[in-house]
Short mmCIF file of C-alpha atoms and ligand atoms in Angstrom, two decimals:
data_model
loop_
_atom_site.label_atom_id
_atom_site.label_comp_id
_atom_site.label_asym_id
_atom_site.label_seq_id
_atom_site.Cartn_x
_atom_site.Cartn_y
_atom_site.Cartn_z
CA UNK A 1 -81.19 -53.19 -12.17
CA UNK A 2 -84.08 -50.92 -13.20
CA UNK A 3 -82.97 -47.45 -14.49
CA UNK A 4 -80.37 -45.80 -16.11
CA UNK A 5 -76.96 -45.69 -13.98
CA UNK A 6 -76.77 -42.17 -14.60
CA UNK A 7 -79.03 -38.96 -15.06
CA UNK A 8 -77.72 -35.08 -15.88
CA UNK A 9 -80.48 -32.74 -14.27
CA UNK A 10 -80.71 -29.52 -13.63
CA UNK A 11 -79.46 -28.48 -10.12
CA UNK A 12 -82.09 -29.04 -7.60
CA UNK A 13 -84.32 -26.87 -5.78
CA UNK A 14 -85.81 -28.57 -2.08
CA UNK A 15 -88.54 -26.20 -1.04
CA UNK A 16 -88.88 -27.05 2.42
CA UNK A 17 -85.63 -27.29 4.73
CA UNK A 18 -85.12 -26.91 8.60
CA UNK A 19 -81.78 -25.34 9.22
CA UNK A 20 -81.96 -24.31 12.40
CA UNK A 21 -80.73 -20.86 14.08
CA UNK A 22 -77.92 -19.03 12.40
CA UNK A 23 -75.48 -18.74 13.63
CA UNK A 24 -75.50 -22.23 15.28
CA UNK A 25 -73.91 -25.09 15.48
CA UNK A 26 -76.25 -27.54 13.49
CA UNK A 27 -76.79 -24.61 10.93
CA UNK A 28 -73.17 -24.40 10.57
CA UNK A 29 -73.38 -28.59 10.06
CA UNK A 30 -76.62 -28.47 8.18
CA UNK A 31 -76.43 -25.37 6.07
CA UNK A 32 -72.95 -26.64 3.82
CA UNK A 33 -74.36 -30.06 3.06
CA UNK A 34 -77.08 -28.53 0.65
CA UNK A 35 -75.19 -28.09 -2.44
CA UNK A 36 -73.58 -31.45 -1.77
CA UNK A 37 -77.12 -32.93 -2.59
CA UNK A 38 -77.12 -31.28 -5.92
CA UNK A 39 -79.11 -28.17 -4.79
CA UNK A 40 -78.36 -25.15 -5.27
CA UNK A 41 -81.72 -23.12 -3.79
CA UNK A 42 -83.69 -23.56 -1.11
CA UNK A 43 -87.32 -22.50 0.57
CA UNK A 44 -86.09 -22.31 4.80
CA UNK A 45 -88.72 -22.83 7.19
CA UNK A 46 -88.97 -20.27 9.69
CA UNK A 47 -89.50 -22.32 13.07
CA UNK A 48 -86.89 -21.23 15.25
CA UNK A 49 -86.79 -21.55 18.75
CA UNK A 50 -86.64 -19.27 21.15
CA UNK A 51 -88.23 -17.58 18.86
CA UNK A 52 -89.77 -18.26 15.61
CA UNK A 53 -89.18 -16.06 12.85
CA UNK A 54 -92.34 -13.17 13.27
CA UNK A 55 -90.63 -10.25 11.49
CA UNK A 56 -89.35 -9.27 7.96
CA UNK A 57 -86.27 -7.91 10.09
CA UNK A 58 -85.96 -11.17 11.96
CA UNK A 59 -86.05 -13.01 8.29
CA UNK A 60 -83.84 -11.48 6.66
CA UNK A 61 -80.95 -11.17 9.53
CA UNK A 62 -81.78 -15.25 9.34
CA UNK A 63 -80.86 -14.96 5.30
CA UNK A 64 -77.81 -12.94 6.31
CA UNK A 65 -76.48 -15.66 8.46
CA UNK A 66 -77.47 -17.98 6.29
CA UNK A 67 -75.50 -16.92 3.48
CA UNK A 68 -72.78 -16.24 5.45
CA UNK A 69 -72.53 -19.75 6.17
CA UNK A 70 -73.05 -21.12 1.91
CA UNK A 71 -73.21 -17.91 -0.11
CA UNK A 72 -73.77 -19.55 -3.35
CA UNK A 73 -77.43 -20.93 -2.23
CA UNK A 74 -80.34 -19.12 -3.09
CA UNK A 75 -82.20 -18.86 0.63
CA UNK A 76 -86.36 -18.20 0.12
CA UNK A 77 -87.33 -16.83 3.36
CA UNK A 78 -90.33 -17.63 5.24
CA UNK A 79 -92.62 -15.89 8.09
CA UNK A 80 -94.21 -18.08 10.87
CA UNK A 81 -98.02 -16.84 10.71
CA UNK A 82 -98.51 -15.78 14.25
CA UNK A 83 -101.01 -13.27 15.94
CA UNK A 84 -98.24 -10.36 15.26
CA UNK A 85 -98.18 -10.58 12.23
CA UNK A 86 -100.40 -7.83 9.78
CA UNK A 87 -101.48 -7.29 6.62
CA UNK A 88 -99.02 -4.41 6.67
CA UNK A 89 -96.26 -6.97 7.59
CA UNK A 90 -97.61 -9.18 4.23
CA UNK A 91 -97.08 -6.26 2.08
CA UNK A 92 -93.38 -5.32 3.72
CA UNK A 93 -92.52 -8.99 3.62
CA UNK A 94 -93.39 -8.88 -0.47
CA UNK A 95 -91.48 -6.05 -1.00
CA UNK A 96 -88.87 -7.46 0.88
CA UNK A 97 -88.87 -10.61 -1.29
CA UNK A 98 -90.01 -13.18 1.36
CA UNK A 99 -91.72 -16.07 -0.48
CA UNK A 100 -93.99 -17.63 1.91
CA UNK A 101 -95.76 -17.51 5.69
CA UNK A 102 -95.90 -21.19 7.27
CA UNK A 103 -98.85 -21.99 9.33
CA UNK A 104 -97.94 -24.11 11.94
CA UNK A 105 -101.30 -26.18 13.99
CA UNK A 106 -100.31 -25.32 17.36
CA UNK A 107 -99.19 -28.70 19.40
CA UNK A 108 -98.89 -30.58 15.50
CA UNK A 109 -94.75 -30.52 15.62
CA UNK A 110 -91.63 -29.01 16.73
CA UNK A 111 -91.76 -25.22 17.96
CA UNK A 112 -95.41 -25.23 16.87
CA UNK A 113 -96.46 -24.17 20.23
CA UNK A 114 -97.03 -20.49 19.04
CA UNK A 115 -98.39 -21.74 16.10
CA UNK A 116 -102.47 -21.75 14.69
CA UNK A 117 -105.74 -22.66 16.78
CA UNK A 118 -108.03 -21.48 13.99
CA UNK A 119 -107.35 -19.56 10.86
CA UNK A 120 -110.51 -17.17 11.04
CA UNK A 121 -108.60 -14.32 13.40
CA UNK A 122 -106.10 -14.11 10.14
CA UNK A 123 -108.71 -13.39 7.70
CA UNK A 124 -106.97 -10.31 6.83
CA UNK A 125 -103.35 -11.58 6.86
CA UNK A 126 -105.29 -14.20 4.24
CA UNK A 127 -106.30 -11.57 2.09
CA UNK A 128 -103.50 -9.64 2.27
CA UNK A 129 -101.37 -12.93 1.10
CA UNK A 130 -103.50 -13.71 -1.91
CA UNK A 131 -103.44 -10.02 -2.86
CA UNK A 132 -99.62 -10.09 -2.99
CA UNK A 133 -98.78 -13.77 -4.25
CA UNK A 134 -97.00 -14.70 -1.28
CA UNK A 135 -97.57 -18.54 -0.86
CA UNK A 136 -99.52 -19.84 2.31
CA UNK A 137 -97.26 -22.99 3.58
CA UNK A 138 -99.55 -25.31 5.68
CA UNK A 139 -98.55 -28.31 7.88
CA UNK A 140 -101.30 -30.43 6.87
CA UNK A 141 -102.26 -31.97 10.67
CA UNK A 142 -104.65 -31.07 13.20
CA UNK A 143 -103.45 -32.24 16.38
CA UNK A 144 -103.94 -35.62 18.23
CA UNK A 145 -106.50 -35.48 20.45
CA UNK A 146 -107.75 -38.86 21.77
CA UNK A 147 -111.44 -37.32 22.80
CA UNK A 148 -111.37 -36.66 19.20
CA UNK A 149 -109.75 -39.63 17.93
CA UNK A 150 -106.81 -38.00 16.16
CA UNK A 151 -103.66 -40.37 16.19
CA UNK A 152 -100.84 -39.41 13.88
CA UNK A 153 -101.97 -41.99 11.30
CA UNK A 154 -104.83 -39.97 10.74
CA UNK A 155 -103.83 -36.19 11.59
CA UNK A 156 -103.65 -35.30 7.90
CA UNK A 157 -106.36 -36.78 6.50
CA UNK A 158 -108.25 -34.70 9.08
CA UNK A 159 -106.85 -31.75 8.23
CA UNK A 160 -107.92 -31.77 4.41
CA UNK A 161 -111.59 -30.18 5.15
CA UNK A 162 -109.45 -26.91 6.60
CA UNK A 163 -107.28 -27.16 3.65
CA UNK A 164 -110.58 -27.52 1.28
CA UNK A 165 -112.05 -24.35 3.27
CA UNK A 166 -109.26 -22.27 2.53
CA UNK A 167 -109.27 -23.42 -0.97
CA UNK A 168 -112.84 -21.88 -0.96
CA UNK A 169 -112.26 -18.76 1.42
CA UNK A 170 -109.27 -17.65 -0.73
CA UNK A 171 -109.89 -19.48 -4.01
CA UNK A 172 -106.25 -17.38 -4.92
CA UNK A 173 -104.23 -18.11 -2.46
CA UNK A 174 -101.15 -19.94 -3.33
CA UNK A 175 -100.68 -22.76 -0.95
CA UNK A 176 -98.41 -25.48 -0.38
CA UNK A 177 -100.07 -28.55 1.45
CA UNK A 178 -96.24 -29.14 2.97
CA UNK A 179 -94.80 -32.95 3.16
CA UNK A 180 -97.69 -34.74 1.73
CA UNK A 181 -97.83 -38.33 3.41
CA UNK A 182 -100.95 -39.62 2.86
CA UNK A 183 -103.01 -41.13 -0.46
CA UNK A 184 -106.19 -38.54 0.58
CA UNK A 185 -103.71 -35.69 0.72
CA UNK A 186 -102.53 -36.35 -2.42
CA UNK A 187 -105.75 -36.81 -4.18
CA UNK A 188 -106.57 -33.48 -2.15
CA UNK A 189 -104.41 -31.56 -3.79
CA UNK A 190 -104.92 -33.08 -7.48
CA UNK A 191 -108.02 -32.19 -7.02
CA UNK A 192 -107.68 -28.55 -6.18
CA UNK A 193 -106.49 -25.34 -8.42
CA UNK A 194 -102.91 -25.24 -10.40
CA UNK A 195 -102.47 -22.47 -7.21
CA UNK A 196 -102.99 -25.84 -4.61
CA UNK A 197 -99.59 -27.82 -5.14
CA UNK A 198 -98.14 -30.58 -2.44
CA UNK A 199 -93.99 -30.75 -1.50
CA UNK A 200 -93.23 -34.78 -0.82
CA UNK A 201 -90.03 -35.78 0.72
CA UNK A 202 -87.55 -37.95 -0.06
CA UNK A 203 -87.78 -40.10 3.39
CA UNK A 204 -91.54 -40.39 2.84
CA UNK A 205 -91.05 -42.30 -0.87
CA UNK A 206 -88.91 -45.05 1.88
CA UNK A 207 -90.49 -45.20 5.19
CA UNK A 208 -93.78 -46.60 6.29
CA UNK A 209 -95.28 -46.68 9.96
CA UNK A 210 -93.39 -49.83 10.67
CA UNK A 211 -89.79 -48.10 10.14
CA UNK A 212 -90.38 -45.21 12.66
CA UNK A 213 -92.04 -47.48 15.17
CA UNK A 214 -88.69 -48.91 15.40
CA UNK A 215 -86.17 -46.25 14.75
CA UNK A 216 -86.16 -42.81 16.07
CA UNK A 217 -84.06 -41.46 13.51
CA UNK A 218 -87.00 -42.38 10.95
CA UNK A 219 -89.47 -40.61 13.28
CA UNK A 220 -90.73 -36.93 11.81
CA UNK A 221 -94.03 -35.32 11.55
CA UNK A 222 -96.54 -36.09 9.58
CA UNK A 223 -95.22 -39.94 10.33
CA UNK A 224 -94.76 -42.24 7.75
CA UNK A 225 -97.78 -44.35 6.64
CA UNK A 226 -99.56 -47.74 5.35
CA UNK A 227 -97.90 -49.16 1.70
CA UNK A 228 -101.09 -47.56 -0.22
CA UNK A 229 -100.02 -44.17 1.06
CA UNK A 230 -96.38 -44.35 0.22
CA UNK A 231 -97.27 -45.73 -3.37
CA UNK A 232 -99.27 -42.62 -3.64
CA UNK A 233 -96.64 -40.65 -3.41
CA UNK A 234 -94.70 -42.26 -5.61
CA UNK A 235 -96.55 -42.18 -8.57
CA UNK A 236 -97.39 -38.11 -7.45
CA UNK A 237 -94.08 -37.91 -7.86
CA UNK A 238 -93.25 -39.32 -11.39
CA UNK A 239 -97.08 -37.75 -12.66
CA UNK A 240 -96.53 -34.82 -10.96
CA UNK A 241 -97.16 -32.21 -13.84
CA UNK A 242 -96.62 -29.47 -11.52
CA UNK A 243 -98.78 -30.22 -9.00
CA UNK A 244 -95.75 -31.99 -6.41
CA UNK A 245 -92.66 -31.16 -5.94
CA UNK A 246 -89.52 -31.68 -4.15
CA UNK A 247 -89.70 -30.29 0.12
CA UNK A 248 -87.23 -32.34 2.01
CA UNK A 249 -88.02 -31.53 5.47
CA UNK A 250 -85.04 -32.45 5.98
CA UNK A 251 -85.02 -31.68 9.94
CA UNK A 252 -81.71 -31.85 11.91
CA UNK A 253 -81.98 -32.66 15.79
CA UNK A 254 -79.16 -33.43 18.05
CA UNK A 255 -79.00 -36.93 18.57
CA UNK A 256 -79.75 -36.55 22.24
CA UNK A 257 -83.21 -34.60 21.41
CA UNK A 258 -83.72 -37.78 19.53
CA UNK A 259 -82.54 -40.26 22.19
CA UNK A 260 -83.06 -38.09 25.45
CA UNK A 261 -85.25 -38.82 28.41
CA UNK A 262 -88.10 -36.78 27.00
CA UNK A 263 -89.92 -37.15 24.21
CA UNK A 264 -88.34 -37.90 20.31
CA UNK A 265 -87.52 -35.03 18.64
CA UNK A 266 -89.83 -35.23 14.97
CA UNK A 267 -88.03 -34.81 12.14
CA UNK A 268 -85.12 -36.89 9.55
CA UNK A 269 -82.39 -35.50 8.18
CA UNK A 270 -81.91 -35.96 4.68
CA UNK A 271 -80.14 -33.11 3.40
CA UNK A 272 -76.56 -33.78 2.38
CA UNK A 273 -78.37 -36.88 0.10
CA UNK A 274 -81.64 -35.59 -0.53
CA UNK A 275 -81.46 -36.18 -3.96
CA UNK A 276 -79.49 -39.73 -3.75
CA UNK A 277 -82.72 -40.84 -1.50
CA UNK A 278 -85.65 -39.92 -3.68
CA UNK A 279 -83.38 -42.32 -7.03
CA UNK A 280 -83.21 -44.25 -4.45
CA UNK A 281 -86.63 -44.73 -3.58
CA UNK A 282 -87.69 -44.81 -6.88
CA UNK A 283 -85.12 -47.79 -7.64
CA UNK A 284 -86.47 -49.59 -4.81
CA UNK A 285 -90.58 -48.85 -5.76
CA UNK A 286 -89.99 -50.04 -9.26
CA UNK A 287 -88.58 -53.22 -8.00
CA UNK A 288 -91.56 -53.34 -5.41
CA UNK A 289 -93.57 -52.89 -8.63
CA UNK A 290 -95.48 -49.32 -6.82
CA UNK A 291 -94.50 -47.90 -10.10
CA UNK A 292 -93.48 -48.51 -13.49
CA UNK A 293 -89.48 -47.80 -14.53
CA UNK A 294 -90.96 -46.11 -17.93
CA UNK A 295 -92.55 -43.37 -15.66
CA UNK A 296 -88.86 -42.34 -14.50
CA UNK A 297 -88.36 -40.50 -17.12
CA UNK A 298 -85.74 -37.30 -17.32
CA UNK A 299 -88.60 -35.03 -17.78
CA UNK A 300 -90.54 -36.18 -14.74
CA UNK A 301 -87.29 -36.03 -12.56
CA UNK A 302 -86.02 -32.60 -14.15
CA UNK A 303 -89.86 -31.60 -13.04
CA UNK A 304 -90.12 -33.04 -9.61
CA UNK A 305 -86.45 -32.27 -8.33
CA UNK A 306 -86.10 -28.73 -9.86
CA UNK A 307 -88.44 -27.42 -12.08
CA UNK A 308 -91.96 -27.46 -10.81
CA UNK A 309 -90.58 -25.93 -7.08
CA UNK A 310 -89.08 -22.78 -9.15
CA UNK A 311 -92.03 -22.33 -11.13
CA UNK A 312 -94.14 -22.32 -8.18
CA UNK A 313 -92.36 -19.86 -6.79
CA UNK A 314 -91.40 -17.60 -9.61
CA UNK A 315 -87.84 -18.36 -9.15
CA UNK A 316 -85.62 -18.51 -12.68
CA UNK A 317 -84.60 -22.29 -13.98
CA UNK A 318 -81.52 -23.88 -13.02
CA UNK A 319 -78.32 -22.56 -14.51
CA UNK A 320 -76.35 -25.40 -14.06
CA UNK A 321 -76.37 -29.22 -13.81
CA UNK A 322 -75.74 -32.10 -11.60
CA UNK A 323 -75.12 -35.73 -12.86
CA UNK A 324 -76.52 -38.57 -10.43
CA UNK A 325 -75.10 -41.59 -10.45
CA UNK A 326 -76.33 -44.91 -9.04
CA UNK A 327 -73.48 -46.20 -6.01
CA UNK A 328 -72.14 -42.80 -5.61
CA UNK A 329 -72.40 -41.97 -2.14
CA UNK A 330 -71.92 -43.98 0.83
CA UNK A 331 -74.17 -42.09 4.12
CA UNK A 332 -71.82 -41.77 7.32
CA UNK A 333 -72.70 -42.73 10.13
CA UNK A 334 -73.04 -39.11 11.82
CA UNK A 335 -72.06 -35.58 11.42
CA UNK A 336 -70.47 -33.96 14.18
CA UNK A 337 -69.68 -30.17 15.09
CA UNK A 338 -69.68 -28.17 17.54
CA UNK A 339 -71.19 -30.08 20.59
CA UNK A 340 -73.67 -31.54 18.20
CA UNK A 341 -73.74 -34.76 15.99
CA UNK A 342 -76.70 -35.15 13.78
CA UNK A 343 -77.68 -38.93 12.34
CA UNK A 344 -78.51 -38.59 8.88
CA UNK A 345 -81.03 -40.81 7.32
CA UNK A 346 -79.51 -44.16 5.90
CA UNK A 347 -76.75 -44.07 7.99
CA UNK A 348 -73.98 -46.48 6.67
CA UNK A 349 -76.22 -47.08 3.37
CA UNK A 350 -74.86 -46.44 -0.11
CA UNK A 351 -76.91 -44.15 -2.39
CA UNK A 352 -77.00 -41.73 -5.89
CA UNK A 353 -74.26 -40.04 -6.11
CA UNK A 354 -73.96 -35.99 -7.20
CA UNK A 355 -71.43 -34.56 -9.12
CA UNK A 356 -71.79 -30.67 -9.86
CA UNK A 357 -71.07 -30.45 -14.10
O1 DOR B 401 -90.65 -33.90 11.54
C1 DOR B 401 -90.71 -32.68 11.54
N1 DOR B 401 -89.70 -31.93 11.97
N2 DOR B 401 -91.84 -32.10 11.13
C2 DOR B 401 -92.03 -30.78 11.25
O2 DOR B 401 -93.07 -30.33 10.90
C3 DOR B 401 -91.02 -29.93 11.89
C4 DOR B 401 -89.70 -30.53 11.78
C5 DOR B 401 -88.67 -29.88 12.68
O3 DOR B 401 -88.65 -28.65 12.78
O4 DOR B 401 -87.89 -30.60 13.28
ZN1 ZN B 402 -90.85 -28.99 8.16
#
């Protein structure tokens, strides 16, 4: 059995979480289950629907509700960069302590529709971030266009020359490439600035194309990829150094937005095991032999899972700890509330364990 049955860790931090309007049923479902993962702070992405989150007013009535629903979480707010927002709204949103504006491709995912076309009418939103230090969030895909031949196997890797020519625009700017998936993003962002980091998920250490081709529940954007990719991210993860850190996007959808008539719903949801899943994966990529079991060490988990995320965002260490432990949690099959019921990922699966020391 490779690794140690056990590890004591600082709480986690996941630095990329959906959880949906507050108040609302699957926030009310979602929002409780991330301290249960061994987390105790979180960076909450800001696209809503009707409306996405536009305004520091509109973020921090979102953080109200939010807390109303865990209090002992510490919520980082987000902005959803959008025509309406100024560089007067950047400097409000700093003083207001909102970490981070997400830049949604428009058409690339859920409630992107209002999102980006091109990133040259927000040249002075740009500057305006990388004046202040508030961190530019980027989903890393251009859209599929078949005149174009973008699929979603190769959506990120086409993105990288934007990221790259931000990286030069704003050499500054503090920027999250968000759920890395791909071997190309991840040697992007190695080979960028300490400012240029990458979040990876814990469903993207598992899945490959194959997976979501055949279950809806493992479908999310950017999709899961080829073996090479996902042992890229793997060994990001345990040689991170800073440069990768934990972002769940764990993304809760109604089971019927995932099994409807219309179109899947993207997105997994990982929360109330986020941190079970990425031991997990590990276990399983050592056995695979993606990785080698003397790169799990404490340090590189301590970094991945909680350190590097706070650093990045100038947030203080953890104060407490979590023990994981291998066997500890068995997945059920659904959660259910209010006219909702939300299939977590590994459904019926045992895996890590959390205990709150
Ligand atoms: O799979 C995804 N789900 N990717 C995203 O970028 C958005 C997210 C969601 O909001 O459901
Ligand atoms: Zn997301």
């Amino acid at each position: 059995m490779p690794l140690q049955d056990s590890y004591t860790l600082p709480a986690a931090a996941d630095m990329h979480v959906h959880l949906r309007n507050a108040p609302g049923p699957i926030a009310s479902l979602a929002t409780p289950t991330i301290r249960r993962a061994g987390i105790d702070t979180v960076f909450v992405m800001p696209n809503l629907a009707p409306r996405p989150v536009v305004s520091v007013a509109e973020a921090l009535a979102y953080k109200d509700a939010l807390q109303q629903l865990d209090s002992s979480v510490t919520y980082l707010m987000s902005l959803y960069l959008h025509e309406s927002i100024t560089p007067d709204v950047i400097r409000e949103a700093k003083r207001a302590g909102i970490a981070g504006v997400k830049a949604y491709p428009k058409g690339a995912t859920t409630n992107s529709q209002w999102g980006v076309v091109s990133f040259d009418p927000f040249h002075d939103v740009l500057k305006a971030m990388e004046e202040e230090g508030i961190v530019l969030n980027l989903h890393g895909e251009v859209p599929s266009s078949a005149a174009d031949g973008v699929t979603v196997m190769n959506a990120e890797i086409r993105f990288i020359p934007v990221l790259k020519g931000l990286v030069e625009k704003y050499p500054k700017l503090k920027i999250v490439l968000e759920h890395c998936t791909s071997a190309d993003a991840v040697e992007a962002v190695k080979a960028l600035g300490e400012n240029v980091v990458g979040t990876i998920t814990a469903h993207h250490l598992s899945l490959l194309v194959d997976d979501w081709s055949a279950n809806v529940h493992h479908y999310c954007k950017p999709s899961a990829k080829s073996p090479e990719d996902r042992r890229a991210l793997l060994n990001a993860v345990v040689t991170s150094n800073g440069k990768f850190f934990l972002g769940t996007d764990s993304a809760p959808h109604d089971i019927t937005s995932k099994k409807g008539k219309g179109n899947t719903a993207a997105g997994v949801f990982t929360q109330p095991y986020a941190i079970g899943y990425v031991l997990t994966a590990l276990e399983e990529a050592i056995t695979r032999g993606d990785i080698a079991e003397a790169s799990v060490t404490e340090d590189a988990l301590a970094g991945f899972l909680s350190g590097y995320g706070r650093q990045f965002y100038g947030v203080a260490p953890a104060a407490r700890q979590i023990r994981v432990t291998r066997g500890g949690a068995r997945v059920e099959e659904s959660l259910r509330g209010e006219g909702v019921e939300i299939v977590p990922f590994r459904a019926g699966e045992t895996t890590w364990g959390v205990e709150w020391l």
